[in-house]
Amino acid sequence: ETGVTQSPTHLIKTRGQQVTLRCSSQSGHNTVSWYQQALGQGPQFIFQYYREEENGRGNFPPRFSGLQFPNYSSELNVNALELDDSALYLCASSADGTGSQPQHFGDGTRLSIL
Amino acid sequence: SQQGEEDPQALSIQEGENATMNCSYKTSINNLQWYRQNSGRGLVHLILIRSNEREKHSGRLRVTLDTSKKSSSLLITASRAADTASYFCAGNSGGYQKVTFGTGTKLQVIP
């Protein structure tokens, strides 16, 4: 069973740039959620994709967008990067989108904005 | 709003001792989940307890849930140095997977 993998592991960008982060879900999982975790804080829910559709969004502006592909892998795109976007971005997959199943997390992408 | 506030924020114990962490939440939940995070890594799922359950065990872990007090506790028995990590509780109150995490308890187990 392949776990959740994220790429890249680290990334450095400058303000105003755009970034794409990638996530491969665990086999058999059709739901992917993305989280932002600032240093010393808990993960904050960005959005969730279930069967290629966004079906839940947290309190993040529209410049945070995503995609889910037919193989259930996913991308997180962030436009017009700001200094406060520096964080660990976590992807988690689960067997359904109801929240009744545990989530399996990748090790994240550490994004630094200069 | 945070659907999980852990207490204490930090805990330091000797190897072999028990560690207890508490979690409070604000609104009704369908289930509550506990996760562990080693420094710089992703979260690892420990236990999921549903709103109609009061207690659940998994190895050295024991979780209780009191929905009347909107609180949960995680007990780690016979702690090991490898248990050193941050522990998060997360309440799920949505019809979709909107699991909201608290800020975590940082546990240090001293060998």
Coordinates of C-alpha atoms in Angstrom, one line a residue:
Chain A
E1 CA 0.0 0.0 0.0
T2 CA 1.5 3.3 -1.1
G3 CA 1.1 6.2 1.3
V4 CA 0.6 9.9 0.6
T5 CA 3.5 11.5 -1.1
Q6 CA 4.0 15.2 -1.7
S7 CA 6.3 17.2 -3.9
P8 CA 8.5 19.1 -3.7
T9 CA 9.6 18.8 0.0
H10 CA 11.0 22.3 0.1
L11 CA 10.4 25.4 -2.0
I12 CA 11.6 29.0 -1.9
K13 CA 9.6 31.7 -3.7
T14 CA 9.4 35.5 -3.7
R15 CA 6.4 37.7 -3.1
G16 CA 4.0 37.9 -6.0
Q17 CA 5.1 34.6 -7.6
Q18 CA 2.9 31.6 -8.1
V19 CA 3.4 28.1 -6.8
T20 CA 2.0 24.6 -7.5
L21 CA 2.3 21.8 -4.9
R22 CA 1.5 18.2 -5.7
C23 CA 0.1 15.3 -3.8
S24 CA -0.5 11.6 -4.6
S25 CA -3.2 10.1 -2.5
Q26 CA -3.0 6.7 -0.8
S27 CA -4.3 4.0 -3.1
G28 CA -8.0 3.4 -2.7
H29 CA -8.6 6.9 -1.4
N30 CA -10.8 9.2 -3.3
T31 CA -10.7 12.3 -1.1
V32 CA -7.9 14.7 -0.6
S33 CA -7.7 17.6 1.8
W34 CA -5.1 20.4 2.0
Y35 CA -3.9 22.1 5.1
Q36 CA -1.7 25.0 5.9
Q37 CA 0.4 24.8 9.1
A38 CA 2.2 27.8 10.3
L39 CA 5.1 27.3 12.7
G40 CA 3.9 26.3 16.2
Q41 CA 0.2 26.1 15.1
G42 CA -2.2 23.4 14.2
P43 CA -3.1 22.6 10.6
Q44 CA -5.7 25.0 9.1
F45 CA -8.1 23.5 6.6
I46 CA -7.8 25.0 3.1
F47 CA -10.1 22.8 1.0
Q48 CA -11.1 19.3 0.2
Y49 CA -11.6 17.5 -3.1
Y50 CA -13.9 14.5 -3.5
R51 CA -14.0 12.7 -6.9
E52 CA -12.5 15.7 -8.7
E53 CA -14.9 18.2 -7.2
E54 CA -14.2 20.8 -4.5
N55 CA -16.7 20.0 -1.7
G56 CA -15.5 22.1 1.2
R57 CA -13.4 25.2 1.7
G58 CA -11.9 26.9 4.7
N59 CA -11.3 30.5 5.3
F60 CA -8.7 31.1 2.5
P61 CA -8.9 33.6 -0.3
P62 CA -9.5 32.6 -3.9
R63 CA -5.8 32.9 -4.8
F64 CA -5.6 29.4 -3.2
S65 CA -7.0 27.0 -5.7
G66 CA -6.8 23.3 -6.4
L67 CA -7.4 20.4 -8.7
Q68 CA -8.0 16.7 -8.3
F69 CA -7.3 14.4 -11.2
P70 CA -9.0 11.1 -12.2
N71 CA -6.4 9.1 -10.4
Y72 CA -7.3 11.2 -7.3
S73 CA -3.9 12.9 -7.1
S74 CA -4.2 16.6 -6.4
E75 CA -2.6 20.0 -6.8
L76 CA -2.6 23.1 -4.7
N77 CA -2.0 26.4 -6.5
V78 CA -1.3 29.6 -4.8
N79 CA -1.1 32.9 -6.8
A80 CA 0.3 36.3 -5.8
L81 CA 2.3 34.8 -2.9
E82 CA 2.5 36.8 0.3
L83 CA 5.0 36.6 3.1
D84 CA 2.3 35.1 5.4
D85 CA 2.0 32.1 3.0
S86 CA 5.2 30.8 4.4
A87 CA 4.2 27.5 6.1
L88 CA 4.2 23.7 5.9
Y89 CA 1.5 22.6 3.4
L90 CA 0.0 19.2 4.2
C91 CA -2.0 17.0 2.0
A92 CA -4.2 14.2 3.5
S93 CA -6.2 11.5 1.8
S94 CA -9.1 9.5 3.1
A95 CA -11.4 6.8 1.9
D96 CA -14.4 9.1 1.7
G97 CA -15.4 12.7 2.2
T98 CA -17.7 12.4 5.2
G99 CA -15.1 12.8 7.9
S100 CA -15.9 9.4 9.4
Q101 CA -12.6 7.9 8.2
P102 CA -9.1 8.7 9.4
Q103 CA -7.0 10.9 7.3
H104 CA -3.5 9.8 6.0
F105 CA -1.0 12.7 5.7
G106 CA 2.0 13.2 3.6
D107 CA 5.1 14.8 5.1
G108 CA 4.3 18.2 3.5
T109 CA 5.9 20.8 1.4
R110 CA 7.8 23.5 3.3
L111 CA 7.2 26.8 1.5
S112 CA 9.3 29.8 2.3
I113 CA 8.4 33.2 0.8
L114 CA 11.2 35.8 0.7
Chain B
S1 CA -13.4 28.8 15.4
Q2 CA -11.1 26.1 16.8
Q3 CA -12.8 22.8 17.1
G4 CA -10.0 21.5 19.3
E5 CA -8.1 23.1 22.1
E6 CA -5.4 21.0 23.7
D7 CA -4.2 21.3 27.2
P8 CA -1.5 21.5 28.4
Q9 CA 0.4 23.2 25.6
A10 CA 3.6 21.4 26.7
L11 CA 4.3 18.4 28.9
S12 CA 7.6 16.9 29.9
I13 CA 7.8 13.5 31.6
Q14 CA 10.2 10.7 32.4
E15 CA 10.3 7.5 30.3
G16 CA 7.9 5.0 31.7
E17 CA 5.5 7.5 33.2
N18 CA 2.0 8.1 31.8
A19 CA 1.1 11.2 29.8
T20 CA -2.4 12.7 29.8
M21 CA -3.5 15.3 27.3
N22 CA -6.9 17.0 27.2
C23 CA -8.9 18.5 24.4
S24 CA -12.0 20.7 24.5
Y25 CA -14.2 21.7 21.6
K26 CA -16.9 24.2 21.0
T27 CA -19.7 22.7 18.9
S28 CA -21.2 19.3 18.6
I29 CA -19.1 16.8 16.6
N30 CA -19.6 13.6 14.7
N31 CA -16.3 12.2 15.8
L32 CA -13.0 13.3 17.3
Q33 CA -9.6 12.3 16.1
W34 CA -6.2 12.3 17.7
Y35 CA -3.0 12.7 15.6
R36 CA 0.7 12.7 16.4
Q37 CA 3.2 14.9 14.6
N38 CA 7.0 14.4 14.8
S39 CA 9.0 17.6 14.2
G40 CA 8.8 18.6 10.5
R41 CA 6.8 15.6 9.5
G42 CA 3.2 14.9 8.6
L43 CA 0.5 13.9 11.0
V44 CA -0.1 10.3 11.9
H45 CA -3.6 9.2 12.8
L46 CA -3.8 7.6 16.3
I47 CA -7.5 7.1 17.2
L48 CA -10.9 8.1 16.0
I49 CA -13.7 8.1 18.5
R50 CA -17.3 8.6 17.5
S51 CA -19.8 10.8 19.3
N52 CA -21.7 7.7 20.6
E53 CA -18.6 6.2 22.1
R54 CA -17.2 7.0 25.5
E55 CA -13.8 5.2 25.5
K56 CA -11.5 3.6 23.0
H57 CA -8.2 1.8 23.4
S58 CA -5.4 1.1 20.9
G59 CA -2.2 -0.4 22.3
R60 CA -0.8 2.0 24.9
L61 CA -3.3 4.7 24.0
R62 CA -6.6 5.3 25.7
V63 CA -9.0 8.0 24.6
T64 CA -12.2 9.1 26.4
L65 CA -14.9 11.4 25.1
D66 CA -17.4 13.3 27.2
T67 CA -19.9 15.0 24.8
S68 CA -21.7 16.7 27.7
K69 CA -18.6 18.5 28.6
K70 CA -17.3 18.7 25.0
S71 CA -14.0 17.3 26.0
S72 CA -11.7 14.4 25.3
S73 CA -8.5 13.0 26.8
L74 CA -5.7 11.0 25.4
L75 CA -3.7 8.8 27.8
I76 CA -0.4 7.3 26.8
T77 CA 0.8 4.7 29.2
A78 CA 4.3 3.6 29.9
S79 CA 5.7 6.4 27.7
R80 CA 8.8 6.0 25.6
A81 CA 11.3 8.5 24.2
A82 CA 9.9 7.7 20.7
D83 CA 6.5 9.2 21.9
T84 CA 8.2 12.6 21.9
A85 CA 6.0 14.6 19.5
S86 CA 3.2 17.1 19.2
Y87 CA -0.3 15.7 19.7
F88 CA -3.4 17.2 18.1
C89 CA -7.1 16.6 18.5
A90 CA -9.4 17.4 15.7
G91 CA -13.2 17.6 15.8
N92 CA -15.3 16.7 12.7
S93 CA -18.6 18.6 12.7
G94 CA -19.3 18.9 9.0
G95 CA -21.1 16.8 6.5
Y96 CA -17.9 16.9 4.5
Q97 CA -14.4 16.4 5.7
K98 CA -13.9 19.6 7.6
V99 CA -11.7 18.5 10.4
T100 CA -10.5 21.4 12.5
F101 CA -7.3 21.0 14.5
G102 CA -6.2 22.7 17.7
T103 CA -2.8 24.0 18.4
G104 CA -1.5 20.8 20.0
T105 CA 0.3 19.5 23.1
K106 CA 4.0 19.2 22.8
L107 CA 5.1 16.1 24.7
Q108 CA 8.7 15.5 25.6
V109 CA 9.6 12.1 27.1
I110 CA 13.0 12.1 28.8
P111 CA 15.0 8.8 28.6

